[in-house]
Each structure stands twice: as structure tokens, then as C-alpha cells.
Amino acid sequence: MSALHVIGTAGHVDHGKTTLIEALTGINPDRLPEEKARGMTIDLGFAWFAGENAEPIGVIDVPGHERFIRNMVAGAWSLDCALLLVAADDGWMQQTQDHAVVLASLDVGSVIVVVTKTDAAAESRAEDIARDARARCAKIFGAEPPCIAVSALTGKNIGALKDLIIRTVSALPDRSDPRGFPFLYVDRVFTIKGSGLVVTGSLRGAPCAENDELVLLPQRESVRVRGMQTYNSSVSEARPTSRVALNLQKTRSEIRRGNCITSPLAPFSSETELIARVQPVEGLQALSEIRNHSEVEVALGTGHVIAQLHFMGDRRVARIQLREPLPALWGQPFLVIRHGGSEILGSGRILWFGEVKKEERRRLAGLLAVMPEKPHDADRFLLELRFYGLARKPKDLSVDLDAESPVVIDEWMFHPPWLEKLTSDILAIAGLPAGVSSRELESKLRIDGDALKSVLASLVARGALTPANNLFFARARVEKGELSALGRRLLAEIERAGKAGFESTRSGIEGAQKELKILIRLSLVVPLEGGICYARPVFDELAARVLAGRSKAERFSIPEAKERTGLSRKYIIPLLNRMEKDGLLRRDGDARVVR
Ligand SMILES: Nc1nc2c(ncn2[C@@H]2O[C@H](COP(=O)(O)OP(=O)(O)OP(=O)(O)O)[C@@H](O)[C@H]2O)c(=O)[nH]1
Ligand SMILES: [Mg+2]
């Protein structure tokens, strides 16, 4: 089934938006008594008309007065197409500019310029204004929009406008995703006697059906759709994008404009801290005037929240601390409005949810600054891969990974330098005589348990780790037969040296250093200071003797250790230092303490 559409108005105060909608649809969208009395739109209004195949096209009317800019933004988030009105007697004005910028910032790419009130101006003036409006739109939207001259008063071209709207929305790419999730930002909340609470909004994403179990954000409360209407008819299912009224079992105080209703599985976040790209908007340079750490308002979906803006790096990205959580999707655009004022300061796009440690912020800001202007899920995947070093393999691999060439292990992808460091850390820890459990590794290395499991399994498969009794040992059980002849000879000499140790510098065997390195890496030989080497079993036995019967935190002296091992001072100090390095002991003055 093809998608439905919702369009909306935009434009300067009194340029004829509400009147045009009434001429198009027969519905006067001004519903508040104050609006009717003052002849001025204050809040969002709604109407609809039958489009192609009698399918309804929803219409959202917005206020033009600058004081109500937040309401205008609340109407713009869901639009498939916007009618940007310019009165033929007035021309392009401040709010025409502001509204155009809002539409472009919120990714409403489809715009029709409607020059209206043509009955009130000379034809040549209307033509000049149309040309000017198209040129300005080309700058703001990147392409010249279609344009039509109408009069709501005389009815001139109203039918042609309707046709143009129908043609335009029919040609739009389908934004809905039947396998995706439904979502709407609440724009009205009211109660109806007998039915209870009703919320309205523009449904996007996927269809929504009666009895669907949804979630209300940011409250994270589950809600069930008891009944549903679209365009004044009760329906059991609604398709995106359409205006819907949902009957919910809630009270009025529990839900308000700005809340989001979606599937519990939808990837919405409701954070109070995020990082976003922020940029000045066309024709306004206000963002550059914002003092760092100052308060602004963030308008997103149908909501707006006071926020503190902390610029990062070269000011292309900012950390934003919101006074209240805002339900949002990654990559979602928003507007920055002057706190308590009506001036649009800039636009933004969410690139990161949640807090980031202070010492990590600079690195993250660098990665975020180079994200594409309109990032996709694939860009998010790459970002996480670069920042965390690992990321869960995406379901569909439409990501261009050539530049990263990540290492794939099971369900995970790893950034190669990061995996290398992780592997050497794991082998170092698992190289201790006591081995290590995966739980210990997980907390020491602060890595996702599932990803760690995959890495450990691959190390075991490669023979770098040996599992035993729920522990991992980096003592490679290398068959001695796999060593080179020289390696075997060297190992035999070291084993023969026993407690006396083998002094690598004095071996006199050519090529011994390289072989020794391999023996050490295979954990067959333990190097001590001063070039002394012990065969692993000898070292383990000496270490065991030092520790035998001692409990944690117990102190002992060097002479005691000497006596237990029978080692001279030349050997005992390097042995104890090695044990200290391996985390078995710590030093306390002349004494040693069991860890
Ligand atoms: N002559 C003439 N007047 C019009 C036309 N369309 C609207 N008007 C008049 O212009 C005034 C403002 O019209 P509205 O439709 O309320 O304008 P608006 O853009 O909705 O205003 P806000 O919602 O306050 O921003 C009203 O007095 C209308 O009667 C038109 O095509 N020709
Ligand atoms: Mg109006």
C-alpha cells in the first residue's frame, strides 16, 4: 500500500495561511476562541482533503507570528511537504525566512512556494515576488521549488494548487517502513466525555493498529491503543504519514505535547545529555554569538526544552545538557532557539546520546566533526567502531568498511589497532601463573562481556590461550616439537640451568636472542631483571614457595623469601620484582606484601 502524506503551511504572519487552508479544504483550522477573535493563529490547526484515489492528505496550519515559533516548529517535524506562503502585497519577510530555515533544518525538503493574495497586488509585483522567493529558497533548500500564484479571496488557482500538491506528494520517495516502527510526537491532548483521553499527532514510520502495545516517552510507560481515528473516521489501523487521534487509558496530567508514542522496540533514546552538530542557519549568524555554556532552547519533534550548550573543539559540535529528557532518534534534526526569545540561533543534529567522560570528549568531538551532513545508521556504526574499538555487526552490511577493514569475530567487528591492544592486554593478564577468569578480564578491561567471550574463543582457537577450570592461561601449550632446533636447544639449556637461572647475555649461541624472545612470548620462559631467565615450571615453583601458606595482605621479608627458595640475593630480588610486576606482590619498604 502506498504511503499517505501530511503537508503544512509556513510563512510570515497574516500572509494568508489559514485562509488558504480553508479555501483548499473547506475547514477553518483556527480552533481557539482567541484565534477567531484576533484573526491570528496561535497554535497548530488541522485540516485535510481528498487526494489521489480519494486518499486523505492531512494539513497542518502553523502560526506566523514570531512569538509562536515553538508551535510552528512543533508542526513542522512530520511534514512530507510544506507550502511556503508569500503574500503578493508584502513579499518575503522575516518569518518567511525563519520558517523556511526551520523546514530546511528539520529535513522537510519538499516545498511549494505559494504566492497568495494576488488579488491585492499588480501582476508584475506578484511575479517579482515569486522570482525572489524561488531564488531565496534555492539558497536555503539547495534547489528551486515549484511555485504557484493564488488568491484565496477570489479562488484563483486554488484547484491548480491542489493538483500541484497531489502531484508533488505522489512523487515523493516513500518514508515509511512497514518493517520499522510507528512513532508520533504528541501535539494535542484532550478528553472526550465517555471515551477518556485522546492524543493527536502525525503518525510516521510504520502503521499503527488498535490494541497495539506502545510506549510513552520519555516516561517509558506502556500504553495501549484503545481506539483510533484518522480524519474523523474510526479505524482499526492507520498508515504513515497521517493525522491520528489515539484513545489511551491515561489521565491528562500524565501526557503532554512533546511526548513521543512509539513501539517499545524502537531505537528512541530519552537522555538529558547529548552531543550534536550545531550550525548557523542560512541568513542568520546568531550561533556564533552564543556564549559558550549559555542557556538556549532545543526544539525537537513537538517539544522544546531549556538546555545548556557547551561547544567542543572548533564549535562544530556541542555537548547539550537538557533540563528534561527529550525522546529522539539518532541523527534527528532540531532547532536551537534563544532562551525565552523567538530568535532562531541555529540548527542541530543529534550524533551522540548520553554523557561522555571528560578525558574522552576531545577524541569523540574529532570523530563527530567529520561526520557527513546527513548521517545514516551506517555512519553511526562506523563512529562507534572508531570510538569504542568494537561494534556489533550490523544486520545488513550496507556499510562501506573498506577504509576500516575491521576484524570480524562472531557477531562483532573490531577496529584492528584496538583489537591488537586488547589481545596483548588479555595475554599479559592471562600470562600470570594464576590465569584469569573472563569475569576478571571483563571488569579489568571494561569490555562488553559478549564481545570478550568472542575474542577469548578466537584466542583459544588460535592456541594463544588455554582454558582450564573456567580460567584462561596464556601459557601456550606449544608442543616443543614446534620450536626450531635452536629454540629447543635453548629451552633445554634454560631448563637445565634450573634455579641457577640462565643468563641470556652469556649464552654465546648465535641467534639466541630472537629464539629467547619467542620462548618468552610462548610463556615457556620467564625473563627476570639482569638478563636472568627461568624455565616456566622453575619460576612457578619458586613463586609458589614464596607464597605457600601465606594469606592476602601478609607481609614477609626478603631474607624469609631467600630461606624458602634457597636463592641468593642476586636472584631473589629479580624474582620478587618479577612477581611484583605480575601482580602477585607489592612492595612496602623493604618488605613484600601478598596481593
Ligand atoms: N485580499 C486577500 N486577502 C486575503 C487573502 N488570504 C487571506 N487574506 C486576508 O489576510 C488576513 C490574514 O489571513 P490569515 O489567513 O489569517 O493569515 P495567516 O497567515 O493565517 O496569519 P497568522 O496565522 O496569524 O500567521 C485576513 O484578513 C484574510 O482575510 C487573499 O487571497 N486575498
Ligand atoms: Mg493563521
Short mmCIF file of N, CA and C and ligand atoms in Angstrom, two decimals, residues 9-21 30 38-42 61-65 68 85 89 99 116-120 150-155, ligand 1:
data_model
loop_
_atom_site.label_atom_id
_atom_site.label_comp_id
_atom_site.label_asym_id
_atom_site.label_seq_id
_atom_site.Cartn_x
_atom_site.Cartn_y
_atom_site.Cartn_z
N THR A 9 1.58 24.39 6.37
CA THR A 9 1.85 25.75 5.91
C THR A 9 3.09 26.30 6.60
N ALA A 10 3.62 27.37 6.04
CA ALA A 10 4.70 28.12 6.65
C ALA A 10 4.66 29.51 6.04
N GLY A 11 5.13 30.49 6.77
CA GLY A 11 5.17 31.84 6.20
C GLY A 11 4.87 32.92 7.22
N HIS A 12 5.11 34.15 6.82
CA HIS A 12 5.01 35.32 7.69
C HIS A 12 3.58 35.50 8.22
N VAL A 13 3.49 36.17 9.34
CA VAL A 13 2.21 36.44 9.98
C VAL A 13 1.29 37.18 9.00
N ASP A 14 0.02 36.75 8.99
CA ASP A 14 -1.01 37.43 8.19
C ASP A 14 -0.84 37.28 6.68
N HIS A 15 0.02 36.37 6.24
CA HIS A 15 0.18 36.23 4.79
C HIS A 15 -0.90 35.35 4.16
N GLY A 16 -1.83 34.85 5.00
CA GLY A 16 -2.98 34.15 4.43
C GLY A 16 -2.93 32.63 4.51
N LYS A 17 -2.17 32.09 5.46
CA LYS A 17 -2.03 30.62 5.58
C LYS A 17 -3.36 29.96 5.93
N THR A 18 -3.98 30.48 7.00
CA THR A 18 -5.22 29.86 7.47
C THR A 18 -6.32 30.00 6.42
N THR A 19 -6.40 31.17 5.81
CA THR A 19 -7.43 31.41 4.79
C THR A 19 -7.23 30.46 3.60
N LEU A 20 -5.98 30.23 3.23
CA LEU A 20 -5.69 29.35 2.10
C LEU A 20 -6.12 27.91 2.42
N ILE A 21 -5.87 27.49 3.64
CA ILE A 21 -6.26 26.11 4.01
C ILE A 21 -7.77 25.96 3.96
N ASP A 30 -8.30 27.33 12.44
CA ASP A 30 -8.23 28.07 13.71
C ASP A 30 -9.33 27.54 14.62
N ARG A 38 -9.06 37.23 17.38
CA ARG A 38 -7.96 38.10 16.94
C ARG A 38 -7.61 37.94 15.46
N GLY A 39 -8.21 36.93 14.84
CA GLY A 39 -7.88 36.70 13.44
C GLY A 39 -6.42 36.32 13.25
N MET A 40 -5.86 35.67 14.25
CA MET A 40 -4.44 35.31 14.20
C MET A 40 -4.27 33.90 14.75
N THR A 41 -3.51 33.10 14.06
CA THR A 41 -3.27 31.73 14.54
C THR A 41 -2.25 31.76 15.67
N ILE A 42 -2.54 31.01 16.72
CA ILE A 42 -1.64 30.96 17.88
C ILE A 42 -1.01 29.57 17.97
N ASP A 61 -1.79 23.61 9.94
CA ASP A 61 -1.63 25.06 9.82
C ASP A 61 -0.82 25.55 11.01
N VAL A 62 0.14 26.44 10.73
CA VAL A 62 1.01 26.92 11.81
C VAL A 62 0.84 28.43 11.98
N PRO A 63 1.16 28.95 13.16
CA PRO A 63 1.10 30.39 13.35
C PRO A 63 2.29 31.08 12.69
N GLY A 64 2.08 32.26 12.21
CA GLY A 64 3.17 33.00 11.57
C GLY A 64 3.88 33.95 12.52
N HIS A 65 3.19 34.34 13.58
CA HIS A 65 3.80 35.33 14.49
C HIS A 65 5.04 34.76 15.16
N PHE A 68 5.21 32.71 18.39
CA PHE A 68 4.74 31.33 18.45
C PHE A 68 5.64 30.38 17.65
N LEU A 85 4.14 30.20 2.12
CA LEU A 85 3.31 31.29 1.61
C LEU A 85 4.03 32.62 1.62
N ASP A 89 1.34 41.22 -1.76
CA ASP A 89 1.43 42.65 -1.44
C ASP A 89 2.61 42.94 -0.52
N HIS A 99 10.81 30.59 8.85
CA HIS A 99 10.08 29.34 8.63
C HIS A 99 10.77 28.48 7.56
N THR A 116 0.44 34.28 -2.57
CA THR A 116 -1.00 34.41 -2.34
C THR A 116 -1.41 35.89 -2.27
N LYS A 117 -2.68 36.11 -2.12
CA LYS A 117 -3.26 37.47 -2.13
C LYS A 117 -2.93 38.18 -3.45
N THR A 118 -2.90 37.41 -4.55
CA THR A 118 -2.57 38.04 -5.83
C THR A 118 -3.63 39.06 -6.24
N ASP A 119 -4.82 38.95 -5.66
CA ASP A 119 -5.87 39.93 -5.97
C ASP A 119 -5.53 41.30 -5.40
N ALA A 120 -4.59 41.34 -4.46
CA ALA A 120 -4.29 42.60 -3.77
C ALA A 120 -3.03 43.28 -4.31
N VAL A 150 -1.71 32.36 -6.27
CA VAL A 150 -3.13 32.08 -5.98
C VAL A 150 -3.79 33.27 -5.29
N SER A 151 -5.09 33.19 -5.18
CA SER A 151 -5.83 34.11 -4.31
C SER A 151 -6.90 33.30 -3.60
N ALA A 152 -6.85 33.30 -2.30
CA ALA A 152 -7.86 32.58 -1.53
C ALA A 152 -9.18 33.35 -1.58
N LEU A 153 -9.07 34.66 -1.81
CA LEU A 153 -10.26 35.50 -1.82
C LEU A 153 -11.09 35.24 -3.08
N THR A 154 -10.44 35.22 -4.25
CA THR A 154 -11.18 35.03 -5.50
C THR A 154 -11.22 33.56 -5.91
N GLY A 155 -10.41 32.75 -5.28
CA GLY A 155 -10.38 31.33 -5.64
C GLY A 155 -9.44 31.04 -6.80
N1 LIG B 1 -7.14 40.14 -0.39
C1 LIG B 1 -6.85 38.97 0.14
N2 LIG B 1 -6.81 38.83 1.47
C2 LIG B 1 -6.51 37.64 1.99
C3 LIG B 1 -6.21 36.52 1.20
N3 LIG B 1 -5.93 35.49 2.01
C4 LIG B 1 -6.04 35.96 3.25
N4 LIG B 1 -6.39 37.23 3.28
C5 LIG B 1 -6.61 38.09 4.44
O1 LIG B 1 -5.40 38.26 5.13
C6 LIG B 1 -5.59 38.29 6.54
C7 LIG B 1 -4.75 37.26 7.21
O2 LIG B 1 -5.14 35.98 6.78
P1 LIG B 1 -4.84 34.67 7.64
O3 LIG B 1 -5.27 33.54 6.80
O4 LIG B 1 -5.39 34.77 8.99
O5 LIG B 1 -3.29 34.77 7.71
P2 LIG B 1 -2.30 33.78 8.44
O6 LIG B 1 -1.12 33.66 7.61
O7 LIG B 1 -3.01 32.54 8.80
O8 LIG B 1 -1.95 34.59 9.76
P3 LIG B 1 -1.24 34.00 11.08
O9 LIG B 1 -1.83 32.66 11.29
O10 LIG B 1 -1.55 34.92 12.18
O11 LIG B 1 0.19 33.96 10.77
C8 LIG B 1 -7.08 38.03 6.73
O12 LIG B 1 -7.73 39.28 6.95
C9 LIG B 1 -7.51 37.42 5.43
O13 LIG B 1 -8.88 37.71 5.13
C10 LIG B 1 -6.28 36.70 -0.23
O14 LIG B 1 -6.02 35.78 -1.02
N5 LIG B 1 -6.60 37.95 -0.70
#
